[in-house]
Amino acid sequence: MKKIKRICIVADAYPTETDPKNPFIDQLVIAFTELGIECIVLNPVSLTKKIIRKSVLRPKRWSKKTNSSVIEIYSPRYLTFSSKKFWFINTNFLNLILFQYSCLKVLKEIGPNFDAVYGHFIFPSGISANKISKKFNIPAFFAYGENTNYTIDNLGADKTRKLLKDINGVVAVSTANKENLLKQNIVDENKIGVFPNSINNKLFYKRDKVEMRKKYGLPENAFIVAFVGRFVDIKGANRLSEAIQIVGPDKVKSIFIGFGNVGPNCDGILFEGKQPHENIPELLSAADIFVLPTLAEGCCNSIIEAMACGLPIISSNRSFNDDILDETCSIRIDPMDINAIAEGIERLYENEDLRKKLSDGSLKKAQFLNIEERSKNIIAFMEEKIQDKSQDTKR
């Protein structure tokens, strides 16, 4: 079986220190380099969006050092148009073509000598990875971790299916995501592997609660609920806030890490706002439980990070959580039911033995959700699919 030694990563968003969007693809790429795999990232940047938002353009070529390697990132400019659909005009097609052109232009300059190309999400990166595959005869894969259907809806299921017809494999982050692809017949089932998201366990691990509370000036004896996520309706900071008011802010204090327009307004908030990524595990370790009444996820990193810090979880009973949450580590609730969220909090507030049981369960589950194992399993899956395709071609 041929081993993968060099990967081209395609991502329409890649984090920098000043623009930290999409950190999880960066963590996976770093994990790939730790396996001795050379990674080149194609990260086209929309010139239109940068001009409109008056934001600083990242260099056309830049690099990031890891413990074992240097990741080279190329950020060619391309124009984009607002997403509109008329009778026979869909500007998403034009955006896709321009995105693909910018990727192909870089590959013509640096050479397409890769063992695989990996697109992060379906549109535009996954479809572009398949375009690169056809152009340069490189096996292509894409990750499917979207929390809604938006990357399929951009072009429609029929067109998306045709554009991904020859893809070698798909890395789905949950069984629910896999089922969504199958329901819409986007790719064949034998091409899909399920690899739940994971954490860097060198950063996310349980710290001493008393020490962390002293460090951040939090009350030593308070019962603290933690939330991490964007302040948007889909994540549910507003619903958690209402539930805390029902339980009583005299009993429960809270930490809300995130930003957005649909934030908390309950009493007893100890901290609200953004935090550097490296501070999050310390603040999680200072809390007693983690609550995220989310409506839609691919596979939620925030939940896994909280589990790694030893927190009992209260979260959605919807299928996207099935791969990571069960009765050993969590209380599953209807994320739209404020009273159910409040009852879950009250139950954990009153039952120290249950908190201990779910905390132990979280730590145990998180041991198997680390980025090192995930990266190894994804590479093994890709190598297997390349081998399968090679054998099919010979028949």
Coordinates of C-alpha atoms in Angstrom, one line a residue:
M1 CA 0.0 0.0 0.0
K2 CA 1.4 3.4 -1.0
K3 CA 2.1 5.7 1.9
I4 CA 1.0 9.3 1.9
K5 CA 4.0 11.6 2.3
R6 CA 2.7 14.9 0.9
I7 CA -0.8 16.4 1.0
C8 CA -2.3 19.5 -0.6
I9 CA -4.9 21.0 1.8
V10 CA -7.6 23.2 0.2
A11 CA -9.4 25.5 2.7
D12 CA -11.3 28.7 2.0
A13 CA -10.6 29.8 5.6
Y14 CA -7.4 29.2 7.5
P15 CA -6.5 30.8 10.8
T16 CA -3.9 33.4 11.6
E17 CA -3.2 35.1 14.9
T18 CA -5.2 38.2 13.9
D19 CA -7.9 36.2 12.1
P20 CA -8.4 33.0 14.1
K21 CA -11.4 31.6 12.1
N22 CA -11.5 27.8 11.5
P23 CA -8.8 26.7 13.9
F24 CA -9.7 23.0 13.6
I25 CA -8.4 22.5 10.1
D26 CA -5.1 24.0 11.3
Q27 CA -4.9 21.6 14.2
L28 CA -5.4 18.6 11.9
V29 CA -2.8 19.9 9.5
I30 CA -0.3 20.3 12.3
A31 CA -1.1 16.7 13.4
F32 CA -0.5 15.5 9.9
T33 CA 3.0 17.1 10.0
E34 CA 3.7 15.4 13.3
L35 CA 3.2 12.1 11.4
G36 CA 6.0 13.2 9.1
I37 CA 3.7 14.3 6.3
E38 CA 4.6 17.4 4.3
C39 CA 1.5 19.7 4.0
I40 CA 1.0 22.6 1.6
V41 CA -2.2 24.7 2.1
L42 CA -4.1 26.5 -0.6
N43 CA -6.1 29.2 1.1
P44 CA -7.5 31.5 -1.6
V45 CA -8.6 34.9 -0.2
S46 CA -11.7 36.8 -1.4
L47 CA -10.4 40.2 -2.5
T48 CA -13.9 41.5 -2.7
K49 CA -14.7 40.7 1.0
K50 CA -11.4 42.2 2.2
I51 CA -12.1 45.5 0.4
I52 CA -15.7 45.7 1.6
R53 CA -14.7 44.9 5.2
K54 CA -11.5 47.0 5.0
S55 CA -9.5 44.2 6.5
V56 CA -5.8 43.5 6.2
L57 CA -4.8 41.0 3.4
R58 CA -2.6 38.2 4.5
P59 CA 0.5 37.6 2.4
K60 CA 0.2 35.7 -0.9
R61 CA 2.6 33.2 0.6
W62 CA 3.3 32.6 4.3
S63 CA 4.4 29.9 6.6
K64 CA 3.7 28.4 10.0
K65 CA 6.3 26.6 12.1
T66 CA 5.3 23.4 14.0
N67 CA 7.3 21.3 16.4
S68 CA 8.5 19.1 13.5
S69 CA 8.0 21.0 10.3
V70 CA 7.0 24.2 8.5
I71 CA 3.6 24.5 6.8
E72 CA 3.6 26.5 3.6
I73 CA 0.4 28.4 3.0
Y74 CA -0.5 30.1 -0.3
S75 CA -3.3 32.7 -0.3
P76 CA -3.9 33.8 -3.8
R77 CA -6.5 36.5 -4.4
Y78 CA -9.7 36.0 -6.2
L79 CA -12.9 38.0 -6.8
T80 CA -16.3 36.9 -5.3
F81 CA -19.8 37.9 -5.9
S82 CA -22.7 37.9 -3.5
S83 CA -24.6 34.7 -3.5
K84 CA -27.7 35.1 -5.6
K85 CA -29.9 32.7 -7.5
F86 CA -32.1 33.8 -10.4
W87 CA -33.9 31.7 -13.1
F88 CA -30.7 30.4 -14.6
I89 CA -28.0 32.4 -12.8
N90 CA -26.3 31.2 -9.6
T91 CA -23.4 33.4 -8.7
N92 CA -22.1 30.6 -6.5
F93 CA -21.0 28.8 -9.7
L94 CA -18.9 31.8 -10.7
N95 CA -17.4 32.1 -7.2
L96 CA -16.5 28.4 -7.4
I97 CA -14.8 28.8 -10.8
L98 CA -12.7 31.7 -9.6
F99 CA -11.7 29.9 -6.4
Q100 CA -10.7 26.8 -8.5
Y101 CA -8.7 28.9 -10.9
S102 CA -6.7 30.5 -8.1
C103 CA -5.9 27.1 -6.7
L104 CA -4.9 25.7 -10.1
K105 CA -2.7 28.7 -10.8
V106 CA -0.7 28.1 -7.6
L107 CA -0.3 24.4 -8.4
K108 CA 1.0 25.2 -11.9
E109 CA 3.6 27.4 -10.3
I110 CA 4.8 25.0 -7.5
G111 CA 4.0 21.7 -9.1
P112 CA 1.3 19.2 -8.4
N113 CA 3.6 16.6 -6.9
F114 CA 1.2 15.4 -4.1
D115 CA 0.0 12.0 -2.9
A116 CA -3.5 13.3 -2.0
V117 CA -5.5 16.5 -2.0
Y118 CA -7.9 17.2 0.9
G119 CA -10.7 19.8 0.9
H120 CA -12.1 21.2 4.0
F121 CA -15.9 21.2 3.6
I122 CA -17.8 20.6 0.4
F123 CA -18.1 24.1 -1.1
P124 CA -15.8 25.4 -2.4
S125 CA -12.9 23.4 -1.1
G126 CA -14.1 19.8 -1.5
I127 CA -15.4 20.4 -5.0
S128 CA -12.1 22.2 -5.9
A129 CA -10.1 19.2 -4.5
N130 CA -12.0 17.0 -6.9
K131 CA -11.2 19.4 -9.8
I132 CA -7.6 19.3 -8.9
S133 CA -7.8 15.5 -8.8
K134 CA -9.1 15.4 -12.3
K135 CA -6.6 17.9 -13.6
F136 CA -3.5 16.4 -12.1
N137 CA -4.5 12.8 -11.4
I138 CA -4.2 13.2 -7.6
P139 CA -6.5 11.2 -5.2
A140 CA -9.0 13.6 -3.7
F141 CA -10.9 13.7 -0.4
F142 CA -13.0 16.1 1.5
A143 CA -14.1 16.6 5.1
Y144 CA -17.8 17.0 5.8
G145 CA -18.3 18.7 9.2
E146 CA -20.9 21.3 8.3
N147 CA -23.7 21.9 10.9
T148 CA -26.3 22.7 8.3
N149 CA -26.9 21.9 4.6
Y150 CA -25.5 25.2 3.3
T151 CA -22.5 23.9 1.4
I152 CA -24.7 21.5 -0.6
D153 CA -27.5 24.1 -1.1
N154 CA -25.0 26.6 -2.7
L155 CA -25.2 24.6 -5.9
G156 CA -28.0 22.2 -5.2
A157 CA -27.8 18.5 -4.4
D158 CA -27.9 17.3 -8.1
K159 CA -25.0 19.6 -9.2
T160 CA -23.0 18.9 -6.1
R161 CA -23.4 15.1 -6.6
K162 CA -22.1 15.4 -10.2
L163 CA -19.1 17.5 -9.2
L164 CA -18.1 15.0 -6.5
K165 CA -18.7 11.9 -8.6
D166 CA -15.1 10.7 -8.7
I167 CA -14.1 11.7 -5.1
N168 CA -11.9 9.0 -3.5
G169 CA -13.3 9.4 0.0
V170 CA -15.1 11.5 2.6
V171 CA -14.1 12.2 6.2
A172 CA -17.4 12.8 8.0
V173 CA -17.3 14.1 11.5
S174 CA -20.4 12.3 12.7
T175 CA -22.8 9.5 11.8
A176 CA -25.5 12.1 11.4
N177 CA -23.3 13.9 8.8
K178 CA -22.8 10.6 7.0
E179 CA -26.5 9.9 7.0
N180 CA -27.2 13.4 5.5
L181 CA -24.8 12.7 2.6
L182 CA -26.5 9.3 2.0
K183 CA -30.0 10.8 2.2
Q184 CA -29.2 13.2 -0.6
N185 CA -27.1 10.6 -2.5
I186 CA -24.1 12.9 -2.6
V187 CA -21.6 10.1 -2.5
D188 CA -21.6 6.3 -2.2
E189 CA -21.6 4.9 1.4
N190 CA -18.4 2.9 0.8
K191 CA -16.5 6.1 0.3
I192 CA -17.5 7.6 3.7
G193 CA -15.6 7.2 7.0
V194 CA -16.8 8.6 10.3
F195 CA -14.1 10.3 12.4
P196 CA -15.5 12.5 15.2
N197 CA -13.7 15.7 15.9
S198 CA -11.0 15.6 18.5
I199 CA -8.8 17.8 20.8
N200 CA -5.2 18.5 21.4
N201 CA -4.9 16.7 24.7
K202 CA -1.6 18.5 25.4
L203 CA -3.7 21.7 25.8
F204 CA -7.1 20.4 26.9
Y205 CA -6.8 18.5 30.1
K206 CA -8.2 18.8 33.6
R207 CA -6.5 21.4 35.9
D208 CA -6.9 21.9 39.6
K209 CA -10.2 23.7 40.1
V210 CA -9.1 25.7 43.1
E211 CA -6.0 27.0 41.4
M212 CA -7.8 28.0 38.2
R213 CA -10.5 29.9 40.2
K214 CA -7.7 31.8 42.1
K215 CA -6.0 32.6 38.8
Y216 CA -9.1 34.1 37.2
G217 CA -10.5 35.6 40.4
L218 CA -13.6 33.4 40.5
P219 CA -15.4 32.6 43.8
E220 CA -14.1 29.5 45.4
N221 CA -17.4 28.0 46.6
A222 CA -19.7 28.9 43.7
F223 CA -21.4 26.4 41.4
I224 CA -20.3 27.5 38.0
V225 CA -21.8 26.6 34.6
A226 CA -19.6 27.1 31.6
F227 CA -20.7 27.8 28.0
V228 CA -18.3 28.1 25.0
G229 CA -19.6 29.0 21.5
R230 CA -20.7 31.8 19.3
F231 CA -23.5 33.9 20.8
V232 CA -26.1 33.0 18.1
D233 CA -29.5 31.4 18.4
I234 CA -28.3 28.0 17.0
K235 CA -25.8 27.6 19.9
G236 CA -28.2 28.6 22.7
A237 CA -26.4 31.0 25.0
N238 CA -29.8 32.8 25.2
R239 CA -31.7 29.7 26.2
L240 CA -29.1 28.7 28.8
S241 CA -29.3 32.2 30.2
E242 CA -33.1 31.8 30.7
A243 CA -32.6 28.4 32.3
I244 CA -30.1 29.8 34.8
Q245 CA -32.7 32.5 35.8
I246 CA -35.2 29.7 36.5
V247 CA -32.7 27.7 38.6
G248 CA -31.7 30.9 40.4
P249 CA -28.5 33.0 40.0
D250 CA -28.2 32.7 43.8
K251 CA -27.5 29.0 43.3
V252 CA -25.7 29.1 39.9
K253 CA -23.0 31.4 38.5
S254 CA -21.9 31.3 34.9
I255 CA -19.0 31.8 32.4
F256 CA -19.9 32.6 28.8
I257 CA -17.0 32.4 26.4
G258 CA -17.8 33.6 23.0
F259 CA -19.1 36.6 21.0
G260 CA -22.2 37.5 18.9
N261 CA -25.5 39.3 19.0
V262 CA -27.6 36.7 20.9
G263 CA -25.8 36.5 24.1
P264 CA -26.7 35.9 27.8
N265 CA -28.5 38.3 30.0
C266 CA -29.0 36.3 33.2
D267 CA -27.7 37.4 36.6
G268 CA -24.6 36.0 38.2
I269 CA -22.4 36.1 35.1
L270 CA -18.7 35.9 36.2
F271 CA -17.2 36.3 32.8
E272 CA -18.6 37.0 29.3
G273 CA -16.7 37.5 26.1
K274 CA -13.8 36.2 24.0
Q275 CA -10.7 34.5 25.4
P276 CA -7.5 33.3 23.9
H277 CA -7.7 29.6 22.9
E278 CA -5.0 28.6 25.5
N279 CA -7.1 30.1 28.3
I280 CA -10.2 28.2 27.6
P281 CA -9.1 24.9 29.2
E282 CA -8.2 26.7 32.3
L283 CA -11.6 28.4 32.5
L284 CA -13.3 25.1 31.8
S285 CA -11.4 23.5 34.6
A286 CA -12.6 26.2 36.9
A287 CA -16.3 25.3 36.2
D288 CA -18.5 22.6 37.6
I289 CA -20.5 21.6 34.5
F290 CA -20.7 22.5 30.8
V291 CA -24.0 23.4 29.1
L292 CA -24.5 23.8 25.3
P293 CA -28.2 23.7 24.2
T294 CA -27.1 23.7 20.5
L295 CA -29.6 23.1 17.7
A296 CA -27.1 21.9 15.0
E297 CA -23.6 20.7 14.8
G298 CA -21.3 18.6 12.7
C299 CA -19.4 17.3 15.7
C300 CA -19.0 19.9 18.4
N301 CA -15.3 20.6 19.4
S302 CA -16.4 22.7 22.4
I303 CA -18.2 19.7 24.0
I304 CA -15.1 17.5 23.5
E305 CA -12.9 20.2 24.9
A306 CA -15.1 20.4 28.0
M307 CA -15.1 16.6 28.3
A308 CA -11.3 16.6 28.2
C309 CA -11.3 19.0 31.2
G310 CA -13.5 16.6 33.2
L311 CA -16.8 18.4 33.0
P312 CA -20.3 16.7 33.1
I313 CA -22.1 17.8 29.9
I314 CA -25.7 19.0 29.4
S315 CA -26.4 19.2 25.7
S316 CA -28.8 18.4 22.8
N317 CA -30.5 15.0 22.4
R318 CA -30.3 15.4 18.6
S319 CA -28.5 12.9 16.5
F320 CA -25.4 15.0 15.8
N321 CA -24.2 14.4 19.4
D322 CA -24.7 10.6 19.3
D323 CA -21.1 9.8 18.5
I324 CA -19.7 11.6 21.4
L325 CA -22.3 11.8 24.2
D326 CA -24.1 9.1 26.1
E327 CA -25.4 8.5 29.7
T328 CA -21.9 7.9 31.0
C329 CA -20.9 11.5 30.6
S330 CA -24.0 13.6 29.9
I331 CA -27.6 14.6 30.3
R332 CA -29.3 15.0 26.9
I333 CA -32.1 17.5 26.6
D334 CA -34.3 19.1 24.0
P335 CA -32.3 22.2 23.3
M336 CA -35.4 24.3 22.7
D337 CA -36.9 23.3 26.1
I338 CA -35.8 26.0 28.6
N339 CA -37.4 24.0 31.5
A340 CA -35.5 20.8 30.6
I341 CA -32.2 22.7 30.5
A342 CA -33.0 24.2 33.9
E343 CA -33.9 20.8 35.3
G344 CA -30.6 19.3 34.1
I345 CA -28.7 22.1 35.8
E346 CA -30.7 21.7 39.0
R347 CA -30.2 17.9 38.9
L348 CA -26.4 18.3 38.7
Y349 CA -26.4 21.1 41.2
E350 CA -28.1 18.9 43.8
N351 CA -26.3 15.6 43.1
E352 CA -22.5 15.6 43.7
D353 CA -22.3 11.8 43.1
L354 CA -23.9 12.2 39.6
R355 CA -21.5 15.1 38.8
K356 CA -18.5 12.8 39.8
K357 CA -19.8 9.9 37.7
L358 CA -20.4 12.1 34.6
S359 CA -17.0 13.8 35.1
D360 CA -15.2 10.5 35.1
G361 CA -17.2 9.4 32.1
S362 CA -16.2 12.6 30.2
L363 CA -12.5 12.1 31.0
K364 CA -12.7 8.4 29.8
K365 CA -14.4 9.3 26.5
A366 CA -12.0 12.2 25.8
Q367 CA -9.0 9.8 26.0
F368 CA -10.2 8.4 22.7
L369 CA -10.9 11.7 21.0
N370 CA -7.4 13.1 20.6
I371 CA -6.0 14.7 17.5
E372 CA -3.0 12.3 17.2
E373 CA -5.2 9.3 16.9
R374 CA -7.7 11.0 14.6
S375 CA -5.0 12.1 12.2
K376 CA -3.5 8.6 12.1
N377 CA -6.9 7.1 11.4
I378 CA -7.7 9.6 8.7
I379 CA -4.4 9.0 6.9
A380 CA -5.0 5.2 7.2
F381 CA -8.5 5.7 5.7
M382 CA -7.2 7.8 2.8
E383 CA -4.4 5.3 2.0
E384 CA -7.0 2.5 2.1
K385 CA -9.3 4.3 -0.4
I386 CA -6.4 5.1 -2.7
Q387 CA -5.5 1.4 -2.7
D388 CA -9.1 0.4 -3.4
K389 CA -9.3 2.8 -6.3
S390 CA -6.0 1.5 -7.7
Q391 CA -7.2 -2.0 -7.6
D392 CA -10.5 -1.1 -9.2
T393 CA -8.6 0.6 -12.1
K394 CA -6.5 -2.5 -12.7
R395 CA -9.6 -4.8 -12.9

